[in-house]
């Protein structure tokens, strides 16, 4: 009997190597190679098929297209992240930390969709009794939801072919295995093979499939990156498990905008959408406090108001600390250098801590000006004016650069009762906004000078 052939597959990129080594030669990641057994192909059979039907060459203008109809999930926030709802034949991958609410949300969604569609819940982690207990605890109408506790890929595909459901939840993709491979469930080869087979079934049958994915300790989806390339949408759960608020962000969406944000509150009856998410990210102060500045950030198509808090304190060590929570640490060090060089405000002997309230992560550079003004306010121990909002990108030359959708940000702030705004001059509105005074600046020193005059 021939000895089975083994290869070492990278858990990050999926690249294979004939022998183990500390660093993957394909993506240069360390300690990611895992042993896997190569399965011998069966005679007369092939498990590789195209995801789309083949055809002759044709002109792009001659291809007939129709607008993809949307199926609402019963949750306005979830529909927003998906781009308006679920699309027939789409494959959606949802990842997040354990216990953050992935299975809870999907059970609520299936219970709503089951009223008008045929739905199926495939569980590889929990028993049927556990899921039934959760449904009763959430008080959802789970009668139309069909349940299958199975991890064998061939059995799951046979059930899908027999049941012909409209929507399917696979919880989770790391527990499913295919008999065509000899590696263990959750390995790179199994995750890649099972996700490809499920995606192939979704495209040929029109079934919408929602996959639950595990995450690593770094917060990234476990398994090869090819998993994210195969699916149509990748959604991430964010938030602290000790808090009642959950955020869902779209990192990839072939049927909608990316970086859309859905805000939920975890209650005893499951996840509920938050209609006014700006209220979550604004602290309630009896009076203005030093180091607090309200930023208008843009998450997808929605403007959000987030409070940026800064604490500047005298350093008692040779190397002052620089710490940012919800913002990029390297960006903070860069902004402090610009603040010293172009506004004359030095923090080289101060510890600087910056936090975005509510646990939201802000990646856009429009937060630069708000971070700097919060730092100046804390350093001088002088509160910023009440009802003030700020946004703008700060360049290395000290210029305040414009950001996208400036008018929408100002209108959202005015709607919530803010009366003053410090913004880039290029974003200044052509027509005045009722009830709001706009201070348009071109340079960082102008923005800091406006605080002195306030």
Short mmCIF file of C-alpha atoms in Angstrom, two decimals:
data_model
loop_
_atom_site.label_atom_id
_atom_site.label_comp_id
_atom_site.label_asym_id
_atom_site.label_seq_id
_atom_site.Cartn_x
_atom_site.Cartn_y
_atom_site.Cartn_z
CA UNK A 1 0.00 0.00 0.00
CA UNK A 2 1.43 3.34 -1.06
CA UNK A 3 2.23 5.84 1.64
CA UNK A 4 -0.16 8.82 1.54
CA UNK A 5 1.42 11.97 0.18
CA UNK A 6 1.50 14.97 2.50
CA UNK A 7 1.96 18.65 1.77
CA UNK A 8 2.11 21.70 4.03
CA UNK A 9 -0.53 24.36 3.34
CA UNK A 10 -0.41 27.96 4.56
CA UNK A 11 -3.40 28.90 6.73
CA UNK A 12 -3.19 32.52 5.54
CA UNK A 13 -2.83 32.37 1.76
CA UNK A 14 -3.52 28.68 1.01
CA UNK A 15 -0.19 28.12 -0.73
CA UNK A 16 1.21 24.57 -0.64
CA UNK A 17 4.79 23.50 0.07
CA UNK A 18 6.38 20.03 -0.12
CA UNK A 19 8.05 20.37 3.32
CA UNK A 20 7.54 22.35 6.49
CA UNK A 21 9.36 25.59 7.08
CA UNK A 22 8.94 28.45 9.51
CA UNK A 23 7.96 31.08 6.93
CA UNK A 24 5.52 30.66 4.05
CA UNK A 25 7.39 31.41 0.79
CA UNK A 26 4.18 32.69 -0.85
CA UNK A 27 2.95 35.33 1.63
CA UNK A 28 5.93 35.51 4.06
CA UNK A 29 3.72 34.74 7.07
CA UNK A 30 5.39 32.97 9.99
CA UNK A 31 4.27 29.67 11.59
CA UNK A 32 1.23 29.23 9.33
CA UNK A 33 2.09 25.97 7.53
CA UNK A 34 -0.03 22.97 8.54
CA UNK A 35 0.30 19.38 7.36
CA UNK A 36 -2.39 18.09 4.98
CA UNK A 37 -2.86 14.79 3.15
CA UNK A 38 -3.26 14.89 -0.62
CA UNK A 39 -6.28 12.85 -1.72
CA UNK A 40 -5.90 10.63 -4.78
CA UNK A 41 -8.38 11.56 -7.53
CA UNK A 42 -11.14 9.05 -8.20
CA UNK A 43 -11.13 7.39 -11.60
CA UNK A 44 -13.57 8.86 -14.06
CA UNK A 45 -14.66 11.74 -11.81
CA UNK A 46 -13.70 15.35 -11.40
CA UNK A 47 -14.69 17.66 -8.56
CA UNK A 48 -13.63 20.80 -10.42
CA UNK A 49 -16.42 22.60 -12.23
CA UNK A 50 -16.97 26.15 -13.33
CA UNK A 51 -19.14 28.39 -11.15
CA UNK A 52 -20.81 29.91 -14.19
CA UNK A 53 -22.21 28.19 -17.26
CA UNK A 54 -19.90 28.16 -20.23
CA UNK A 55 -20.70 29.86 -23.48
CA UNK A 56 -19.28 31.35 -26.64
CA UNK A 57 -17.54 34.68 -26.91
CA UNK A 58 -19.95 37.60 -27.19
CA UNK A 59 -19.86 41.37 -27.04
CA UNK A 60 -20.37 42.88 -23.60
CA UNK A 61 -23.07 45.23 -24.90
CA UNK A 62 -25.09 42.23 -26.13
CA UNK A 63 -25.29 40.60 -22.71
CA UNK A 64 -28.82 40.85 -21.31
CA UNK A 65 -28.94 42.09 -17.72
CA UNK A 66 -31.67 42.54 -15.16
CA UNK A 67 -31.64 44.32 -11.81
CA UNK A 68 -31.12 41.77 -9.04
CA UNK A 69 -34.29 41.64 -6.90
CA UNK A 70 -33.80 42.03 -3.17
CA UNK A 71 -35.35 40.01 -0.38
CA UNK A 72 -35.64 41.96 2.84
CA UNK A 73 -34.44 40.20 5.99
CA UNK A 74 -36.78 41.91 8.44
CA UNK A 75 -33.92 43.96 9.92
CA UNK A 76 -33.42 47.41 8.44
CA UNK A 77 -29.83 47.59 9.71
CA UNK A 78 -28.91 44.19 8.26
CA UNK A 79 -30.51 45.14 4.93
CA UNK A 80 -28.43 48.34 4.90
CA UNK A 81 -25.17 46.38 5.27
CA UNK A 82 -26.21 43.90 2.56
CA UNK A 83 -27.01 46.76 0.16
CA UNK A 84 -30.81 46.54 0.37
CA UNK A 85 -31.40 42.87 1.13
CA UNK A 86 -30.40 39.37 0.06
CA UNK A 87 -29.88 38.56 -3.63
CA UNK A 88 -30.91 35.23 -5.15
CA UNK A 89 -27.88 32.97 -5.58
CA UNK A 90 -25.59 35.14 -3.44
CA UNK A 91 -23.12 33.72 -0.92
CA UNK A 92 -22.57 35.84 2.20
CA UNK A 93 -19.79 35.18 4.70
CA UNK A 94 -20.31 36.48 8.26
CA UNK A 95 -17.41 36.47 10.74
CA UNK A 96 -16.96 37.64 14.30
CA UNK A 97 -15.72 36.75 17.77
CA UNK A 98 -17.35 33.84 19.64
CA UNK A 99 -20.55 34.81 21.42
CA UNK A 100 -20.97 38.14 19.66
CA UNK A 101 -24.35 37.23 18.12
CA UNK A 102 -23.82 35.68 14.67
CA UNK A 103 -26.06 32.65 15.21
CA UNK A 104 -28.65 34.75 17.05
CA UNK A 105 -28.99 37.24 14.20
CA UNK A 106 -29.17 34.55 11.50
CA UNK A 107 -31.83 32.61 13.39
CA UNK A 108 -33.91 35.80 13.62
CA UNK A 109 -33.40 36.44 9.90
CA UNK A 110 -34.42 32.88 8.93
CA UNK A 111 -37.50 33.06 11.14
CA UNK A 112 -38.62 36.20 9.27
CA UNK A 113 -37.71 34.89 5.81
CA UNK A 114 -39.45 31.57 6.51
CA UNK A 115 -42.85 33.27 6.44
CA UNK A 116 -42.65 33.71 2.66
CA UNK A 117 -39.67 31.52 1.65
CA UNK A 118 -38.38 28.02 2.17
CA UNK A 119 -35.42 28.23 4.56
CA UNK A 120 -32.97 25.74 6.03
CA UNK A 121 -30.61 26.01 9.01
CA UNK A 122 -27.58 23.67 8.81
CA UNK A 123 -25.84 23.43 12.18
CA UNK A 124 -22.45 21.85 12.65
CA UNK A 125 -21.70 23.26 16.11
CA UNK A 126 -24.96 22.99 18.06
CA UNK A 127 -27.54 20.27 18.44
CA UNK A 128 -31.14 20.65 17.34
CA UNK A 129 -32.22 20.99 20.99
CA UNK A 130 -29.85 23.90 21.58
CA UNK A 131 -31.14 25.78 18.55
CA UNK A 132 -34.75 25.13 19.56
CA UNK A 133 -34.03 26.51 23.04
CA UNK A 134 -32.51 29.65 21.52
CA UNK A 135 -35.54 30.14 19.29
CA UNK A 136 -37.87 29.91 22.30
CA UNK A 137 -35.67 32.29 24.29
CA UNK A 138 -35.75 34.83 21.44
CA UNK A 139 -39.52 34.34 21.07
CA UNK A 140 -39.25 34.09 17.28
CA UNK A 141 -41.69 32.25 15.02
CA UNK A 142 -39.35 29.37 14.14
CA UNK A 143 -42.02 27.01 12.84
CA UNK A 144 -41.18 27.51 9.13
CA UNK A 145 -37.43 27.05 9.77
CA UNK A 146 -36.18 23.62 8.66
CA UNK A 147 -33.20 22.30 10.64
CA UNK A 148 -30.37 19.94 9.72
CA UNK A 149 -27.60 19.00 12.18
CA UNK A 150 -24.90 17.73 9.83
CA UNK A 151 -21.24 18.37 8.97
CA UNK A 152 -20.78 16.05 5.97
CA UNK A 153 -20.61 18.07 2.76
CA UNK A 154 -22.05 15.36 0.54
CA UNK A 155 -25.03 14.87 2.86
CA UNK A 156 -25.64 18.62 3.01
CA UNK A 157 -25.58 18.96 -0.79
CA UNK A 158 -27.95 16.01 -1.18
CA UNK A 159 -30.34 17.61 1.32
CA UNK A 160 -30.18 20.94 -0.51
CA UNK A 161 -30.95 19.18 -3.80
CA UNK A 162 -33.94 17.40 -2.25
CA UNK A 163 -35.35 20.27 -0.17
CA UNK A 164 -34.60 23.06 -2.70
CA UNK A 165 -34.62 25.87 -0.09
CA UNK A 166 -34.51 29.55 -1.00
CA UNK A 167 -32.16 30.53 1.85
CA UNK A 168 -29.64 28.41 3.73
CA UNK A 169 -27.46 29.13 6.77
CA UNK A 170 -24.28 27.06 7.26
CA UNK A 171 -23.11 27.40 10.88
CA UNK A 172 -20.20 27.16 10.52
CA UNK A 173 -18.06 26.55 7.43
CA UNK A 174 -15.09 25.44 9.59
CA UNK A 175 -17.04 22.42 10.90
CA UNK A 176 -18.02 21.04 7.48
CA UNK A 177 -15.87 18.40 5.77
CA UNK A 178 -15.89 16.62 2.42
CA UNK A 179 -15.18 12.91 2.02
CA UNK A 180 -13.17 13.68 -1.12
CA UNK A 181 -10.38 15.03 1.11
CA UNK A 182 -8.62 13.24 3.95
CA UNK A 183 -7.72 16.32 5.98
CA UNK A 184 -9.59 17.24 9.16
CA UNK A 185 -12.56 19.66 9.28
CA UNK A 186 -11.41 23.26 9.59
CA UNK A 187 -8.18 22.72 7.67
CA UNK A 188 -7.29 24.98 4.77
CA UNK A 189 -8.07 22.32 2.18
CA UNK A 190 -11.47 21.45 3.69
CA UNK A 191 -12.58 25.07 4.09
CA UNK A 192 -11.56 25.88 0.52
CA UNK A 193 -13.20 22.78 -0.95
CA UNK A 194 -16.48 23.02 1.00
CA UNK A 195 -16.92 26.73 0.34
CA UNK A 196 -16.30 26.16 -3.39
CA UNK A 197 -18.91 23.38 -3.52
CA UNK A 198 -21.49 25.49 -1.66
CA UNK A 199 -20.82 28.48 -3.90
CA UNK A 200 -21.17 26.29 -6.99
CA UNK A 201 -24.53 25.03 -5.70
CA UNK A 202 -25.72 28.57 -4.97
CA UNK A 203 -24.88 29.83 -8.46
CA UNK A 204 -26.47 26.88 -10.27
CA UNK A 205 -29.62 26.57 -8.13
CA UNK A 206 -30.24 30.21 -7.16
CA UNK A 207 -30.20 29.40 -3.44
CA UNK A 208 -28.96 32.18 -1.16
CA UNK A 209 -26.35 30.83 1.27
CA UNK A 210 -25.13 32.55 4.43
CA UNK A 211 -21.88 31.12 5.82
CA UNK A 212 -20.73 31.66 9.40
CA UNK A 213 -16.92 31.84 9.67
CA UNK A 214 -14.62 31.60 12.66
CA UNK A 215 -12.03 34.31 13.30
CA UNK A 216 -8.45 34.08 14.50
CA UNK A 217 -7.08 35.77 17.61
CA UNK A 218 -6.17 38.75 15.41
CA UNK A 219 -9.82 39.16 14.37
CA UNK A 220 -9.35 38.00 10.76
CA UNK A 221 -11.45 35.24 9.22
CA UNK A 222 -9.90 31.83 9.76
CA UNK A 223 -8.87 29.89 6.67
CA UNK A 224 -7.32 30.93 3.37
CA UNK A 225 -8.01 34.32 1.82
CA UNK A 226 -9.50 32.49 -1.15
CA UNK A 227 -12.59 32.01 1.04
CA UNK A 228 -13.18 35.77 0.97
CA UNK A 229 -12.56 35.91 -2.78
CA UNK A 230 -15.10 33.17 -3.58
CA UNK A 231 -18.09 34.65 -1.73
CA UNK A 232 -20.11 37.66 -2.84
CA UNK A 233 -20.17 39.55 0.45
CA UNK A 234 -18.00 39.54 3.58
CA UNK A 235 -19.50 40.94 6.79
CA UNK A 236 -17.69 41.42 10.09
CA UNK A 237 -19.21 41.64 13.55
CA UNK A 238 -17.52 44.28 15.70
CA UNK A 239 -17.98 45.34 19.30
CA UNK A 240 -17.13 44.26 22.80
CA UNK A 241 -18.91 41.21 24.18
CA UNK A 242 -19.17 43.07 27.50
CA UNK A 243 -21.22 45.80 25.81
CA UNK A 244 -24.79 45.49 24.57
CA UNK A 245 -24.02 47.13 21.23
CA UNK A 246 -22.93 45.30 18.09
CA UNK A 247 -21.66 46.66 14.79
CA UNK A 248 -21.76 44.84 11.45
CA UNK A 249 -19.47 46.18 8.74
CA UNK A 250 -19.35 45.15 5.08
CA UNK A 251 -15.77 44.58 3.93
CA UNK A 252 -16.78 43.25 0.50
CA UNK A 253 -20.09 43.37 -1.33
CA UNK A 254 -20.67 42.63 -5.00
CA UNK A 255 -24.26 43.83 -4.74
CA UNK A 256 -23.83 46.99 -2.65
CA UNK A 257 -21.49 49.53 -1.11
CA UNK A 258 -18.57 48.46 1.08
CA UNK A 259 -17.85 49.91 4.54
CA UNK A 260 -21.56 50.10 5.28
CA UNK A 261 -22.25 49.91 8.99
CA UNK A 262 -25.21 48.34 10.77
CA UNK A 263 -25.74 49.09 14.46
CA UNK A 264 -27.54 46.65 16.74
CA UNK A 265 -28.38 46.40 20.42
CA UNK A 266 -28.29 42.99 22.10
CA UNK A 267 -31.43 42.44 24.18
CA UNK A 268 -33.03 39.44 25.88
CA UNK A 269 -35.06 38.99 22.69
CA UNK A 270 -32.07 39.02 20.34
CA UNK A 271 -30.47 41.72 18.23
CA UNK A 272 -32.49 44.86 17.52
CA UNK A 273 -31.54 47.57 15.04
CA UNK A 274 -30.66 51.02 16.40
CA UNK A 275 -32.45 53.78 14.51
CA UNK A 276 -30.26 56.65 15.77
CA UNK A 277 -26.72 55.23 16.06
CA UNK A 278 -25.14 58.66 16.60
CA UNK A 279 -26.59 58.65 20.11
CA UNK A 280 -24.42 55.62 20.94
CA UNK A 281 -21.18 57.34 20.06
CA UNK A 282 -21.81 60.64 21.85
CA UNK A 283 -21.15 60.95 25.57
CA UNK A 284 -23.70 62.81 27.65
CA UNK A 285 -21.87 65.58 29.51
CA UNK A 286 -23.68 68.01 31.81
CA UNK A 287 -21.33 70.70 30.48
CA UNK A 288 -18.45 70.80 27.95
CA UNK A 289 -15.30 69.02 29.15
CA UNK A 290 -11.70 69.45 27.96
CA UNK A 291 -10.43 66.95 25.41
CA UNK A 292 -13.81 66.06 23.85
CA UNK A 293 -14.55 66.83 20.20
CA UNK A 294 -17.46 65.62 18.07
CA UNK A 295 -16.52 64.21 14.65
CA UNK A 296 -18.86 63.66 11.70
CA UNK A 297 -17.61 60.49 10.06
CA UNK A 298 -18.98 58.72 7.00
CA UNK A 299 -19.71 55.00 7.20
CA UNK A 300 -20.76 53.89 3.72
CA UNK A 301 -23.78 56.02 2.82
CA UNK A 302 -24.54 57.05 6.40
CA UNK A 303 -23.00 60.02 8.27
CA UNK A 304 -22.38 59.28 11.96
CA UNK A 305 -21.49 61.60 14.82
CA UNK A 306 -18.75 60.15 17.02
CA UNK A 307 -17.13 61.75 20.04
CA UNK A 308 -13.33 61.77 19.99
CA UNK A 309 -11.76 62.00 23.44
CA UNK A 310 -8.14 62.94 24.09
CA UNK A 311 -6.14 62.93 27.31
CA UNK A 312 -2.80 64.71 27.41
CA UNK A 313 -0.79 64.28 30.60
CA UNK A 314 2.79 64.94 31.68
CA UNK A 315 5.05 62.03 30.84
CA UNK A 316 6.99 60.41 33.68
CA UNK A 317 9.14 58.20 31.45
CA UNK A 318 11.85 59.00 28.91
CA UNK A 319 9.60 57.85 26.07
CA UNK A 320 6.12 59.44 26.16
CA UNK A 321 3.22 57.08 25.42
CA UNK A 322 1.09 57.33 22.29
CA UNK A 323 -2.08 55.23 22.40
CA UNK A 324 -5.14 55.35 20.13
CA UNK A 325 -8.26 53.21 20.63
CA UNK A 326 -10.50 53.00 17.57
CA UNK A 327 -7.98 54.99 15.51
CA UNK A 328 -4.61 54.19 13.94
CA UNK A 329 -1.62 54.51 16.24
CA UNK A 330 0.83 55.46 13.49
CA UNK A 331 -1.57 58.15 12.31
CA UNK A 332 -1.58 59.66 15.81
CA UNK A 333 2.21 60.00 15.87
CA UNK A 334 2.12 61.63 12.45
CA UNK A 335 -0.55 64.14 13.51
CA UNK A 336 1.38 65.12 16.64
CA UNK A 337 4.40 65.97 14.49
CA UNK A 338 2.23 68.11 12.19
CA UNK A 339 0.69 69.84 15.22
CA UNK A 340 4.12 70.80 16.53
CA UNK A 341 5.58 71.84 13.18
CA UNK A 342 2.71 73.92 11.82
CA UNK A 343 0.69 75.03 14.87
CA UNK A 344 3.48 75.40 17.43
CA UNK A 345 1.83 73.04 19.93
CA UNK A 346 4.43 70.66 21.38
CA UNK A 347 3.57 67.32 23.00
CA UNK A 348 7.02 65.71 23.00
CA UNK A 349 7.05 65.59 26.83
CA UNK A 350 3.40 64.54 27.19
CA UNK A 351 1.60 61.20 27.18
CA UNK A 352 -1.20 61.31 24.58
CA UNK A 353 -4.21 58.99 24.68
CA UNK A 354 -7.02 59.15 22.10
CA UNK A 355 -10.28 57.19 22.15
CA UNK A 356 -13.32 56.91 19.87
CA UNK A 357 -16.39 56.58 22.10
CA UNK A 358 -18.68 53.60 21.66
CA UNK A 359 -16.13 51.08 20.40
CA UNK A 360 -16.40 52.18 16.76
CA UNK A 361 -13.29 51.94 14.58
CA UNK A 362 -12.57 54.96 12.40
CA UNK A 363 -10.30 54.39 9.41
CA UNK A 364 -10.95 57.47 7.26
CA UNK A 365 -8.54 60.44 7.48
CA UNK A 366 -11.46 62.84 7.97
CA UNK A 367 -10.93 62.33 11.72
CA UNK A 368 -7.54 64.11 11.66
CA UNK A 369 -8.78 67.61 12.49
CA UNK A 370 -11.08 66.41 15.27
CA UNK A 371 -8.25 64.42 16.88
CA UNK A 372 -5.89 67.40 16.83
CA UNK A 373 -8.46 69.83 18.25
CA UNK A 374 -9.30 67.36 21.02
CA UNK A 375 -5.59 67.10 21.87
CA UNK A 376 -5.21 70.90 21.95
CA UNK A 377 -8.29 71.18 24.17
CA UNK A 378 -6.93 68.62 26.65
CA UNK A 379 -3.43 70.14 26.65
CA UNK A 380 -4.79 73.61 27.45
CA UNK A 381 -7.46 72.20 29.79
CA UNK A 382 -10.02 74.30 27.96
CA UNK A 383 -13.29 72.80 26.66
CA UNK A 384 -14.28 73.23 23.04
CA UNK A 385 -17.39 75.32 22.34
CA UNK A 386 -20.69 73.56 22.95
CA UNK A 387 -22.54 72.11 19.95
CA UNK A 388 -19.35 72.07 17.82
CA UNK A 389 -18.66 69.45 15.14
CA UNK A 390 -15.40 69.00 13.23
CA UNK A 391 -14.16 67.02 10.23
CA UNK A 392 -11.24 67.33 7.83
CA UNK A 393 -8.05 65.61 6.71
CA UNK A 394 -4.75 67.18 7.75
CA UNK A 395 -1.75 66.88 5.41
CA UNK A 396 1.94 66.84 6.29
CA UNK A 397 2.27 70.42 5.05
CA UNK A 398 -0.35 71.56 7.57
CA UNK A 399 -3.13 72.01 5.04
CA UNK A 400 -6.69 70.96 5.83
CA UNK A 401 -7.86 68.86 2.93
CA UNK A 402 -11.50 68.29 1.89
CA UNK A 403 -13.35 65.03 2.50
CA UNK A 404 -16.14 63.32 0.60
CA UNK A 405 -19.83 64.10 1.18
CA UNK A 406 -19.20 67.20 3.24
CA UNK A 407 -22.72 68.56 2.69
CA UNK A 408 -24.35 65.38 3.99
CA UNK A 409 -22.18 65.50 7.12
CA UNK A 410 -23.19 69.09 7.84
CA UNK A 411 -26.89 68.37 7.32
CA UNK A 412 -26.74 65.39 9.69
CA UNK A 413 -25.03 67.51 12.35
CA UNK A 414 -27.58 70.33 11.96
CA UNK A 415 -30.40 67.80 12.24
CA UNK A 416 -29.03 66.67 15.60
CA UNK A 417 -28.87 70.22 16.96
CA UNK A 418 -25.23 71.24 16.42
CA UNK A 419 -24.76 74.93 15.70
CA UNK A 420 -21.04 75.36 14.83
CA UNK A 421 -18.77 73.46 12.47
CA UNK A 422 -15.03 73.72 11.70
CA UNK A 423 -14.49 72.18 8.28
CA UNK A 424 -12.12 72.37 5.27
CA UNK A 425 -12.66 75.42 3.10
CA UNK A 426 -13.25 73.22 0.04
CA UNK A 427 -16.24 71.64 1.83
CA UNK A 428 -17.87 74.97 2.70
CA UNK A 429 -21.52 74.98 1.58
CA UNK A 430 -22.51 77.37 -1.18
CA UNK A 431 -25.81 78.13 0.55
CA UNK A 432 -25.97 78.72 4.31
CA UNK A 433 -27.37 75.93 6.48
CA UNK A 434 -30.16 77.07 8.77
CA UNK A 435 -29.07 77.28 12.39
CA UNK A 436 -25.41 76.46 11.76
CA UNK A 437 -22.31 78.65 11.70
CA UNK A 438 -19.62 77.21 9.44
CA UNK A 439 -15.95 78.09 10.02
CA UNK A 440 -14.01 77.10 6.90
CA UNK A 441 -10.23 76.77 7.31
CA UNK A 442 -7.38 76.07 4.90
CA UNK A 443 -4.56 75.52 7.40
CA UNK A 444 -4.23 73.76 10.74
CA UNK A 445 -3.05 76.92 12.45
CA UNK A 446 -6.30 78.63 11.38
CA UNK A 447 -8.33 75.91 13.09
CA UNK A 448 -6.26 76.18 16.29
CA UNK A 449 -6.58 79.98 16.13
CA UNK A 450 -10.35 79.67 15.85
CA UNK A 451 -10.33 77.85 19.21
CA UNK A 452 -8.41 80.73 20.82
CA UNK A 453 -11.03 83.19 19.65
CA UNK A 454 -13.94 80.98 20.76
#
